[in-house]
XYZ file of C-alpha atoms in Angstrom:
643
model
C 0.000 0.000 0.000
C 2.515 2.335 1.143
C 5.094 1.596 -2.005
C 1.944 2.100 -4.450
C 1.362 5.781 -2.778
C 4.784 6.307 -3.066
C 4.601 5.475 -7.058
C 1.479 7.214 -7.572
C 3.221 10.700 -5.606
C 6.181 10.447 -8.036
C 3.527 10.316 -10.775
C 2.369 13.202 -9.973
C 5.511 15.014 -9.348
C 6.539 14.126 -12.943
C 3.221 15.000 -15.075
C 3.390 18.493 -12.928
C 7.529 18.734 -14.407
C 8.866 19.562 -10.895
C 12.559 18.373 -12.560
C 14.435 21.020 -10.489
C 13.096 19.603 -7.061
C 13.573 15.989 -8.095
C 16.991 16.978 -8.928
C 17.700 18.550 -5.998
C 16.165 15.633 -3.815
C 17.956 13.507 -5.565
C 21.995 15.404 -4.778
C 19.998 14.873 -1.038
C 19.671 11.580 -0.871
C 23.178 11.274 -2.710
C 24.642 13.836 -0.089
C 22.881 11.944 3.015
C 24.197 8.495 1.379
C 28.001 9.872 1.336
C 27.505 11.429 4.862
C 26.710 8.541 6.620
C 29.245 6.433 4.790
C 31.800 8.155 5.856
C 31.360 8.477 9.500
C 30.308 5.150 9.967
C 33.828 4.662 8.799
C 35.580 7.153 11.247
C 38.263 5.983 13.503
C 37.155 6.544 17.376
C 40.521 7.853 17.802
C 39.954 10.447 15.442
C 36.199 11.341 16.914
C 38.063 11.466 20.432
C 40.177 14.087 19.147
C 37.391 16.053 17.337
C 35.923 16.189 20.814
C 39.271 17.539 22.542
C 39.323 20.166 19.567
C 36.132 21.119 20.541
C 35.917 21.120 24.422
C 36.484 23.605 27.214
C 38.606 22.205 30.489
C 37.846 25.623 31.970
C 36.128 28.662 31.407
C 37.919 30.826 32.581
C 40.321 30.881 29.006
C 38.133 33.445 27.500
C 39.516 33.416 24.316
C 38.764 29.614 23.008
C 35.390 29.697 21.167
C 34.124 25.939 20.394
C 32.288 27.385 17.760
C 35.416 28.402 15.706
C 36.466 24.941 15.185
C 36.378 23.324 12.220
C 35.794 19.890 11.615
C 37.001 19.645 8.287
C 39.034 16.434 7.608
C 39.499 16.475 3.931
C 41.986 19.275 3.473
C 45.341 17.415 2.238
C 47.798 17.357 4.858
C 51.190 18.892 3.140
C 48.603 21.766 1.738
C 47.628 22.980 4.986
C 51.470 22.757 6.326
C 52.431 24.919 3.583
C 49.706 27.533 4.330
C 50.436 27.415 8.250
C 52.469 30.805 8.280
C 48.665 32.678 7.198
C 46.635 30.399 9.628
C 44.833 31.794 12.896
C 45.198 29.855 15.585
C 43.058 29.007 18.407
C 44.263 27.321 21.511
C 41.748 24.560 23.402
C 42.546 24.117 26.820
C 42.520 20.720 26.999
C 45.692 19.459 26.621
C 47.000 22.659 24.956
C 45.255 22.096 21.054
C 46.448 23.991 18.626
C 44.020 23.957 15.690
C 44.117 25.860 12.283
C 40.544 27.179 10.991
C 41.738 26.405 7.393
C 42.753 22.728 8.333
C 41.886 20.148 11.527
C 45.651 19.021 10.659
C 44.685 15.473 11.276
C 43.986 13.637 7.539
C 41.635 11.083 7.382
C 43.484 9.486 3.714
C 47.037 7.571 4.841
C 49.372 6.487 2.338
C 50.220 3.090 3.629
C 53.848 2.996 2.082
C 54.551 6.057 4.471
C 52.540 5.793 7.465
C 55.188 3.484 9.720
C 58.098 5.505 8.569
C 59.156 9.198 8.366
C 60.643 9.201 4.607
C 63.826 12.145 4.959
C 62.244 14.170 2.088
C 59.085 14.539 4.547
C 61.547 15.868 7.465
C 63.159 19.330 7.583
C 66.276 19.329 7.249
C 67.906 19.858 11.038
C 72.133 20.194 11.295
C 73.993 20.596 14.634
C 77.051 20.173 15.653
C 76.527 18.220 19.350
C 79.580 18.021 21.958
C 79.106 16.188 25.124
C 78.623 18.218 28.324
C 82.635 18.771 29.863
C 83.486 18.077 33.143
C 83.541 14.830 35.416
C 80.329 15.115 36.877
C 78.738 15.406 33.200
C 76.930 11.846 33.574
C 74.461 12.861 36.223
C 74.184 16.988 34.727
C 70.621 18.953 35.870
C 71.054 22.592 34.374
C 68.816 24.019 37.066
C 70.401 22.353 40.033
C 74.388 22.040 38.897
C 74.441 25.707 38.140
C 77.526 26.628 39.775
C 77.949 30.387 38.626
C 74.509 31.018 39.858
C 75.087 29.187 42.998
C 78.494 31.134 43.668
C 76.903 34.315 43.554
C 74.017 33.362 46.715
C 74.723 35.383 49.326
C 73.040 33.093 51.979
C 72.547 29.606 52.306
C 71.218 29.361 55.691
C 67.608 28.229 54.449
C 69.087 25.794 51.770
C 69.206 28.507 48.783
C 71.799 26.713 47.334
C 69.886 23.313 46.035
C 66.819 25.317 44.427
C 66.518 26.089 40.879
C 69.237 28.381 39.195
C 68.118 27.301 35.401
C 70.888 28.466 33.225
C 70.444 30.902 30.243
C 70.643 30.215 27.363
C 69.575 26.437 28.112
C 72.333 24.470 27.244
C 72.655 22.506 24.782
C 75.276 19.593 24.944
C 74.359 16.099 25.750
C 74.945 14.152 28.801
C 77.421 11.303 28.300
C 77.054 8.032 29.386
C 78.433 6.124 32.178
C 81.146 4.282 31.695
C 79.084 0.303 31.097
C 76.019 1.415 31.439
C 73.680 -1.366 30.646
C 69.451 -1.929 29.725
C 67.973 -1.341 33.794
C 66.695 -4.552 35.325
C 62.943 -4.917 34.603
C 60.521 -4.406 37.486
C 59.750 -6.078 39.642
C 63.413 -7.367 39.952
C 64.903 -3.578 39.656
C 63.135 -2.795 42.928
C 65.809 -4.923 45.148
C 68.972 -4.276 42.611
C 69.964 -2.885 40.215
C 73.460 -2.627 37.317
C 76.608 -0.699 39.775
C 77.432 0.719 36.348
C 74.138 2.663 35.532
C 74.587 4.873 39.090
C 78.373 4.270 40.184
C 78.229 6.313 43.414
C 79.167 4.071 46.406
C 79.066 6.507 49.241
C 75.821 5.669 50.433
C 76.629 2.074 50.820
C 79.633 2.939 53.256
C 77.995 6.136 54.706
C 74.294 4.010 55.623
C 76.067 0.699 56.024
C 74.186 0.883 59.997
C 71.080 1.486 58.491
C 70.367 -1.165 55.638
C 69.909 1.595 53.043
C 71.797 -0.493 50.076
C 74.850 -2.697 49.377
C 77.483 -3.431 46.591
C 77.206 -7.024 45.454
C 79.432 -7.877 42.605
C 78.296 -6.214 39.560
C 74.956 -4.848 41.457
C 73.741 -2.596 43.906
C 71.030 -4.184 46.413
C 68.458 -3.098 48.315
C 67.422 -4.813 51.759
C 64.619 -2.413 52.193
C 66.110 -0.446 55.248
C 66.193 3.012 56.148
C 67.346 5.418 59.069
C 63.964 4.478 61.138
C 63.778 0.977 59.588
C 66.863 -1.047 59.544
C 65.164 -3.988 60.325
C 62.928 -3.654 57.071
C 60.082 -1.589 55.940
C 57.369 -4.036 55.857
C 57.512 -3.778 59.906
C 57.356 -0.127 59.706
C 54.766 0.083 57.574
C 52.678 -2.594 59.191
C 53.554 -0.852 62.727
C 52.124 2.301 61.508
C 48.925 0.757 60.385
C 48.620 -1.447 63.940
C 49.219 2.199 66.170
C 46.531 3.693 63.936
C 44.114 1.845 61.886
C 42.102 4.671 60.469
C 44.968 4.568 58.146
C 44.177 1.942 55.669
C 46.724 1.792 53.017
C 45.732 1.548 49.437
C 42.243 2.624 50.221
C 41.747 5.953 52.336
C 45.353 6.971 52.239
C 46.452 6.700 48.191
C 48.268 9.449 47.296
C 51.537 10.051 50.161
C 54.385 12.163 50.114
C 57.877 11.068 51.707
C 59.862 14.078 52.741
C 63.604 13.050 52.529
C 63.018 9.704 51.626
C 66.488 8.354 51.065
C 66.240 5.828 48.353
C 62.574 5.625 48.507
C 62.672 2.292 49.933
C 58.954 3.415 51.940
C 57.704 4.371 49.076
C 58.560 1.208 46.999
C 57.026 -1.256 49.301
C 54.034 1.056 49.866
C 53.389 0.378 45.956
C 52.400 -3.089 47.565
C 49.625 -1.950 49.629
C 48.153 0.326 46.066
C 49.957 3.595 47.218
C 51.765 5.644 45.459
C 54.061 7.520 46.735
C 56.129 10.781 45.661
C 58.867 10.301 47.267
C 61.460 13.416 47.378
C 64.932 14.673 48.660
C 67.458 17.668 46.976
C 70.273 16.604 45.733
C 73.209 16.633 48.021
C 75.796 14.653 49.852
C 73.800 11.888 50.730
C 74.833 11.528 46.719
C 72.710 10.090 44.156
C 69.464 8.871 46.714
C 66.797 10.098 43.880
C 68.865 8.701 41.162
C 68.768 4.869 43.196
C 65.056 5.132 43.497
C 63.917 6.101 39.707
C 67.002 3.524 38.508
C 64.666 1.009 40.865
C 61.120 2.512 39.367
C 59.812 4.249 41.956
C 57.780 7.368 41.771
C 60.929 10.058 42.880
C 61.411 13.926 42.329
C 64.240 16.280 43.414
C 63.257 18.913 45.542
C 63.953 20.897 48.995
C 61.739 22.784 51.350
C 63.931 25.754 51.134
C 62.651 29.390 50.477
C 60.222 28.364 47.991
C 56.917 26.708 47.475
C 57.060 22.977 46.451
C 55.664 22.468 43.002
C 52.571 20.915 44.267
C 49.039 22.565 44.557
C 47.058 23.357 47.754
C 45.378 20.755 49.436
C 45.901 17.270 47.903
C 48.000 14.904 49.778
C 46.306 12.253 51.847
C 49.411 11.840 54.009
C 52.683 12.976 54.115
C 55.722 11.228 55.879
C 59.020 12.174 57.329
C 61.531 9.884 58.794
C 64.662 11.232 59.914
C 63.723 13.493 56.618
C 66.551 16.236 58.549
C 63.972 19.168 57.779
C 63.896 21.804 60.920
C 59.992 22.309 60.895
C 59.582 25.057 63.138
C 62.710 27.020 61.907
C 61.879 30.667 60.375
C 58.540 31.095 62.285
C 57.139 27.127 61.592
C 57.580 28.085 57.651
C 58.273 24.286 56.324
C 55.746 23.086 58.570
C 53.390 25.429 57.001
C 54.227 24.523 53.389
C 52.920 20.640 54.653
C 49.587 21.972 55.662
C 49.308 23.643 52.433
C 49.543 20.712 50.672
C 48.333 18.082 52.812
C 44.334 17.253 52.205
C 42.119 18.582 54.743
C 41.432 15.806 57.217
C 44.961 14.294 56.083
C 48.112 13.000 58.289
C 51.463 14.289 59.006
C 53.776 10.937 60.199
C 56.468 12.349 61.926
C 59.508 9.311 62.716
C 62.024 11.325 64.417
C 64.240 11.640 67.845
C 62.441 14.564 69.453
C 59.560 12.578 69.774
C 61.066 10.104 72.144
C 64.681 11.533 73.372
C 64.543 13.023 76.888
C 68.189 15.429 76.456
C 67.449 19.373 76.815
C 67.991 19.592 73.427
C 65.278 17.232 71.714
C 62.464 18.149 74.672
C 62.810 22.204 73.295
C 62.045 20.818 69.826
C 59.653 18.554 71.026
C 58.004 21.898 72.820
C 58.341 24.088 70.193
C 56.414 21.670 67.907
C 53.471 21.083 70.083
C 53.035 24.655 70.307
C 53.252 25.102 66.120
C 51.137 22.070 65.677
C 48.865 22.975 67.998
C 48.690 27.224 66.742
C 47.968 25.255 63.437
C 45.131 23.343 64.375
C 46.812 20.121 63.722
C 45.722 17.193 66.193
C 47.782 14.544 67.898
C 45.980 11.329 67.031
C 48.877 8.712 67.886
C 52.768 8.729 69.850
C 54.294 5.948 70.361
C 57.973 4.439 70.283
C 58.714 1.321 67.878
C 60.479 -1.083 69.740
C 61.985 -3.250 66.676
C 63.014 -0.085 65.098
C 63.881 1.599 68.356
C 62.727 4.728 67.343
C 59.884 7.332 67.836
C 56.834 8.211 65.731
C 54.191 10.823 65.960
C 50.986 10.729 63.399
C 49.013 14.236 63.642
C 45.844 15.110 61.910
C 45.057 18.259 59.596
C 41.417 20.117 60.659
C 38.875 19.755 58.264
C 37.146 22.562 58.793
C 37.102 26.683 59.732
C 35.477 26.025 63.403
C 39.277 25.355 65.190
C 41.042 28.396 63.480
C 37.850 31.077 64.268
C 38.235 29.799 67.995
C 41.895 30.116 68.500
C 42.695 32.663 71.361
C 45.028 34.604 68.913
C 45.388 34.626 64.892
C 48.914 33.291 64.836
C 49.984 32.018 62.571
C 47.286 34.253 60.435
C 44.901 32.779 57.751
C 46.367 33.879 54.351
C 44.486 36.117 52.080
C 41.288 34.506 49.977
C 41.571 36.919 47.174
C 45.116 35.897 46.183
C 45.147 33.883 42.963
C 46.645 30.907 43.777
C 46.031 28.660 40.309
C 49.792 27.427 39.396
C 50.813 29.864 42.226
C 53.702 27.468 43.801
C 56.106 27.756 40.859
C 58.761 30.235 42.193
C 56.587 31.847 44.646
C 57.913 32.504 48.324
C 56.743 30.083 51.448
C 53.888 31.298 53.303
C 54.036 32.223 56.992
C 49.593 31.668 56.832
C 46.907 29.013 56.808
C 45.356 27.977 54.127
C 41.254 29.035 54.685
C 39.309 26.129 55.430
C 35.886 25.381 54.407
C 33.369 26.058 56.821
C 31.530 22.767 57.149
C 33.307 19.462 57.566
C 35.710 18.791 53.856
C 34.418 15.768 52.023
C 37.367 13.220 51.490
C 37.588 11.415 47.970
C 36.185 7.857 47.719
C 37.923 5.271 48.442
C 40.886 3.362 45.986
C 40.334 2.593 43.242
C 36.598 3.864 42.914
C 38.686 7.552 43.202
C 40.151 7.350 39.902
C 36.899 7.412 37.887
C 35.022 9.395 40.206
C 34.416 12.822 39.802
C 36.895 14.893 41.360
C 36.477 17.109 44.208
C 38.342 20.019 42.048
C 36.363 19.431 38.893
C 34.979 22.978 38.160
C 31.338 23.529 39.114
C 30.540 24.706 35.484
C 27.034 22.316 34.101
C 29.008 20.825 31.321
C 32.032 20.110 33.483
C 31.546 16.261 34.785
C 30.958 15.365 31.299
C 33.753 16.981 29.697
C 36.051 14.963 32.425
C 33.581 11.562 31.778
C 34.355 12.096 27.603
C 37.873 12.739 28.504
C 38.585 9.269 30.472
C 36.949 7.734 27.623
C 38.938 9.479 24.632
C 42.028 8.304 26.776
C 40.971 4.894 27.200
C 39.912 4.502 23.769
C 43.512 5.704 22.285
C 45.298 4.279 24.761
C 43.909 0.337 24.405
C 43.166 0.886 20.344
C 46.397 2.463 19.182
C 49.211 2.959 21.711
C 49.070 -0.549 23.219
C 49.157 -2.210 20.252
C 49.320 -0.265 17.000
C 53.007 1.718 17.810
C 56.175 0.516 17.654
C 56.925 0.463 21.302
C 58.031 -2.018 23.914
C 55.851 -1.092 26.892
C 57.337 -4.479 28.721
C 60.434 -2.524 28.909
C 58.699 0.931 30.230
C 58.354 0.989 34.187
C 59.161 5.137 34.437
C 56.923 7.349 32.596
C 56.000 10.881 32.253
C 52.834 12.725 30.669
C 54.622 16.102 29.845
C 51.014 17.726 29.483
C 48.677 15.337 31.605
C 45.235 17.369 31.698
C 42.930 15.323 34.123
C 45.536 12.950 33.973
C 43.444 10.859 31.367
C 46.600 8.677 30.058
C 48.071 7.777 33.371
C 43.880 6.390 34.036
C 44.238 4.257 30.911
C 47.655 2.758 32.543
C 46.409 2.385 35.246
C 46.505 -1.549 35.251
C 50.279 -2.489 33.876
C 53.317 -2.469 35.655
C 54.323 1.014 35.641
C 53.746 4.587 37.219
C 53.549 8.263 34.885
C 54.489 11.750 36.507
C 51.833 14.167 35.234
C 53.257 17.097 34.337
C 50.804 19.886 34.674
C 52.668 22.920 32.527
C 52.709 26.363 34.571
C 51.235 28.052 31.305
C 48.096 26.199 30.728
C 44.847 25.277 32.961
C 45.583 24.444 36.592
C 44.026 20.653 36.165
C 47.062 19.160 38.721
C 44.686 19.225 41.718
C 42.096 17.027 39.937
C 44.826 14.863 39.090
C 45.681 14.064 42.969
C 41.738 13.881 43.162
C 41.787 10.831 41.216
C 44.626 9.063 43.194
C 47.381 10.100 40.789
C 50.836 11.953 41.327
C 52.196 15.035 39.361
C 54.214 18.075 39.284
C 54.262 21.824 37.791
C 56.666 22.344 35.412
C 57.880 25.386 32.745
C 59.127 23.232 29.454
C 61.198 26.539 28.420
C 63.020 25.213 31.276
C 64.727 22.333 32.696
C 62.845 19.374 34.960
C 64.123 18.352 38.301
C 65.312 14.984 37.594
C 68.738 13.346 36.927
C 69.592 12.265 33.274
C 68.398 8.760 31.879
C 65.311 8.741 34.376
C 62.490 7.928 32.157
C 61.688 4.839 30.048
C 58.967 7.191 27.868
C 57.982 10.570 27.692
C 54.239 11.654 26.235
C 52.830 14.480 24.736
C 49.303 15.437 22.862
C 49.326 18.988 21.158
C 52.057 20.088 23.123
C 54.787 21.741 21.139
C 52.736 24.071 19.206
C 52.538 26.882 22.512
C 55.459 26.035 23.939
C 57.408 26.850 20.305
C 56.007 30.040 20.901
C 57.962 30.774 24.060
C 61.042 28.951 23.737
C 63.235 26.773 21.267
C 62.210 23.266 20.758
C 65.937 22.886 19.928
C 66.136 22.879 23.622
C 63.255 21.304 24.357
C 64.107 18.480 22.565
C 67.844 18.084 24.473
C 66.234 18.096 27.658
C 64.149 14.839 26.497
C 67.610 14.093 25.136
C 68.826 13.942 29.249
C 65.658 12.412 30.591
C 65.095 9.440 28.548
C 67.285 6.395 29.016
C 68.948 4.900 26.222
C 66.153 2.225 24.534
C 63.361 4.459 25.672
C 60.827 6.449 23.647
C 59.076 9.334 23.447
C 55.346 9.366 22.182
C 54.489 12.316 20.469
C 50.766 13.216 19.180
C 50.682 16.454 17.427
C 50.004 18.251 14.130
C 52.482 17.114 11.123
C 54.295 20.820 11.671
C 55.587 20.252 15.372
C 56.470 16.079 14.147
C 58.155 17.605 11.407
C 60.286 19.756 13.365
C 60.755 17.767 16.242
C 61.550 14.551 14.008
C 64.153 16.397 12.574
C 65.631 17.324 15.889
C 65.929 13.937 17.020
C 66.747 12.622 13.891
C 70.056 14.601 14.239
C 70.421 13.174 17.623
C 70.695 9.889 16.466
C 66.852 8.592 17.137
C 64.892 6.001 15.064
C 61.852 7.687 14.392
C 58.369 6.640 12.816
C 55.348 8.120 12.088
C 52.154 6.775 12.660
C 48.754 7.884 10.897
C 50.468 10.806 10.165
C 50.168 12.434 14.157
C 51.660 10.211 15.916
C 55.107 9.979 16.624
C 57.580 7.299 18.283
C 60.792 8.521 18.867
C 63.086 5.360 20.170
C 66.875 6.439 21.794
C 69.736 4.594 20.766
C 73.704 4.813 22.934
C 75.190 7.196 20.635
C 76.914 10.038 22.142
C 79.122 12.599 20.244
C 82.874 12.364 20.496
C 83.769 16.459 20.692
C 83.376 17.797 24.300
C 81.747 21.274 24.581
C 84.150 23.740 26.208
C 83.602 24.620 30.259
């Protein structure tokens, strides 16, 4: 019945000579055809980036406009690079987008004779001539830390001036040389108990910590027993001590995220990993030589850093529990300053272990300390849950409790130390800002504490922005990551992730990659980038670690730390402030030799940083033309810069 009606209308529609609007239903139904042809052909990956093209992270960057985007993917690929130099472009938030209005960048047509391989016609054509870093101390080179002229010139070094940044400029740009036999590292798990005596050659520690179980030489490796200063008997009785004099704390499920203040060779944090915590374990670097080196040669979660005169590159509020042992940090020195810079960062509601001598030592000395801290803790509305003295360790521990709400500091009898200032902006505001002598305002009803592990990693975070469209934005986000992660970087690059244990998302956004990790055998540093949207707090939200960091300048680590570095859309902004020449050295330093970095991008910024690398000696492919694997081999140059 229906078909006859339908015969009968197109009858009509032809004895009444309406030609021009059968034509022009018939380039319709053509049109419509093609349409959904197409898209039910589209890659998820590349629908996943559409959407991060085309989403706000916060909206507070008044100056992306959704609505500017296009979604063109048919423009050929070489035509837009050559018009790039008369392109607008508009920057999305979200993991730092750059996108041309002429061209989406990202081709939908790949030749499959080029698409594993970066032919040398396709690459600019990059020459250098690279000399090896001088000096005997070359092998373990940070810029912003070995920076002797700057260091010279301090005037005071009474609050530990001397082992914060002092980045060199102009960046420099020789390459670190190897160690003399340096070898693969030992896979993990095995790495976490020993490790190659070649790859970190410094021997002091086992003489200088011999007492204290900290590590030992044995033939050809350095080995691990799991001591420390407070636990020479082994860390798994520590940590299970801690947990028996206060069970609130249950490890891997309230407490996730923890912070080890002088850790030593992060031998807490490394067993903690057992019990689902992760740990950032930190120390500067110093005599006790080479401690942060040991514990990212073993693959655990370690930073350089010092509570000095500056803030620590972490944001306000988002450690569950931090941890000192012995950590040799004078808390209430300069007005209770350091002590202050914990309760910044620690959670509201969180815990300060303190494993120290003044807890427990009766000598003048150690009792003033003792005093002097009761008074700061108390001033700072910090409660004593738990002191007790560990018998098997023979030492001392105190575990105090952060308020979680305003009530405590409105009652104190006097305003010291003072609450700091609400209408300070304080997104990003702990790279190279001065330590506070305030509290951080605290909400006035009791703070809500993140669900429990591992529910906390897709839940939504306690940062996430209140804007409507926010919780979605962060839901579609988990799911683009999850969706590129398992479809294309697990198994469609050419990449060894059995061999990765260290990573490092150099622009993490909600920390969306690390999520997709999340189950294999290894840990990622999100790098939150000073310049962009403050997203590191909902990172620690979800149970994750990370750091600020400025890319125009050198990261705190030592040289051949990290087993693979990632980027999305990264280079395009940052090329704008600073040289990816140097950029592209300082990945040099960071990655060890057989690592990779994994590069997502528009075909400009591969182009330019394939080159780069290319010149360093690199194997580089390309993958569906915006995706690069760079892979580091053990060259090193033969000239030596001049000092």
């Amino acid at each position: 019945m229906a078909i006859s009606s339908a015969s009968s209308s197109m009858q009509d529609m032809f004895k009444q000579r309406k030609y021009p609007f059968i034509f022009s239903l018939f380039l319709l139904l053509m049109f419509v055809t093609f349409f959904l042809i197409s898209n039910s052909q589209k890659s998820p990956i590349f629908a996943a980036i559409d959407f991060a093209q085309r989403t706000t992270l916060i909206k507070s960057v008044p100056e992306f406009n959704p609505n500017s985007i296009s979604t063109s993917t048919s423009t050929n690929l070489h035509q837009s690079d050559e018009n790039n130099n008369t392109s607008i472009n508009h920057e999305s938030p979200l993991n730092n987008v750059r996108i041309d209005p002429k061209s989406s960048n990202i081709p939908l047509t790949i030749n499959p004779e080029k698409s594993d391989t970066i032919i040398s016609d396709e690459l600019e054509m990059f020459s250098y001539h690279w000399k090896l870093c001088p000096g005997p101390l070359a092998v373990d080179y940070i810029p912003c830390l070995d920076n002797w002229k700057a260091i010279k010139k301090i005037k005071s070094r009474r609050h530990m001036e001397h082992r914060e940044r002092h980045c060199p400029v102009p960046s420099p740009r020789c390459l670190i040389p190897l160690p003399k036999g340096y070898k693969l590292p030992l896979p993990w798990p095995k790495s976490r108990d020993m490790i190659w005596y070649d790859n970190v050659p410094h021997p002091k520690l086992v003489e200088y910590k011999k007492d204290q179980n900290w590590v030992k030489k044995s033939g050809d490796y350095f080995v691990f027993p799991g001591g420390g200063t407070q636990f020479r008997d082994g860390v798994n009785h520590y940590i299970e001590f801690i947990e028996e004099t206060f069970p609130t704390i249950q490890w891997g499920k309230s407490i996730r995220v923890l912070l080890d203040v002088g850790c030593g060779v992060a031998s807490f944090g490394g067993y903690l990993l057992d019990k689902n915590v992760i740990t950032m374990s930190f120390a500067p670097k110093d005599e006790h030589e080479a401690q942060i080196q040991f514990a990212l040669e073993r693959g655990i979660p370690a930073t350089l850093s010092v509570i000095a005169t500056k803030k620590l590159a972490f944001p306000d509020n988002v450690y569950d529990m931090i941890h000192c042992a012995r950590c040799r940090v004078h808390w209430h020195a300069d007005g209770g300053k350091p002590l202050m810079e914990l309760n910044r960062i620690l959670r509201p509601g969180g815990y300060f272990i303190w494993s120290a001598t003044p807890v427990y030592k009766k000598d003048e000395g150690h009792k003033n300390v003792w005093k002097v801290m009761v008074n700061l803790t108390e001033a700072m509305c910090w409660k004593m849950v738990a002191r007790t003295f560990f018998k098997r360790g023979r030492v001392g521990l105190v575990i105090y409790q952060k308020s979680d709400a305003s009530s405590c500091y409105e009652n104190r009898k006097e305003n010291i130390p003072p609450i700091c200032d609400q209408k300070k902006n304080r997104l990003n505001g702990s790279w190279y800002t001065p330590l506070d002598s305030c509290l951080l305002p605290l909400a006035s009803s009791n703070y809500k504490w993140p669900a429990p592990w591992p529910q906390r990693l897709n839940t939504k975070p306690l940062s996430l922005s209140l804007e409507t469209d926010a919780e979605e934005t962060f839901n579609e986000d988990t799911r683009h990551w999850a969706s590129l992660v398992s479809d294309v970087y697990l198994g469609g690059l050419a990449i060894n992730w059995s061999s990765v244990r260290n990573v490092m998302d150099m622009n993490a956004g909600y920390g969306g990659f690390a999520t997709a990790l999340i189950d294999r055998p290894l840990w990622v540093m999100n790098v939150v980038p000073i310049s962009g949207p403050d997203t590191l707090p909902i990172i620690f939200d979800r149970g994750l670690v990370g750091t600020y960091h400025d890319w125009c300048e050198s990261f705190n680590t030592y040289p051949r730390a990290y087993d693979l570095l990632h980027s999305s859309f990264l280079y395009g902004n940052l090329s704008q402030r600073c040289d990816l020449v140097d950029v592209a050295v300082e990945m040099d330093r960071m990655v060890r030799p057989g690592g990779y970095i994994l590069v997502q991008d528009t075909m400009q910024m591969i182009k330019q940083l394939g080159s780069i690398l290319r010149s360093l000696h690199w194997s580089v492919t390309l993958h569906q033309h915006q995706f690069l694997v760079g892979k580091k081999d053990f060259w090193r140059p033969k000239d030596v810069a001049r000092e």
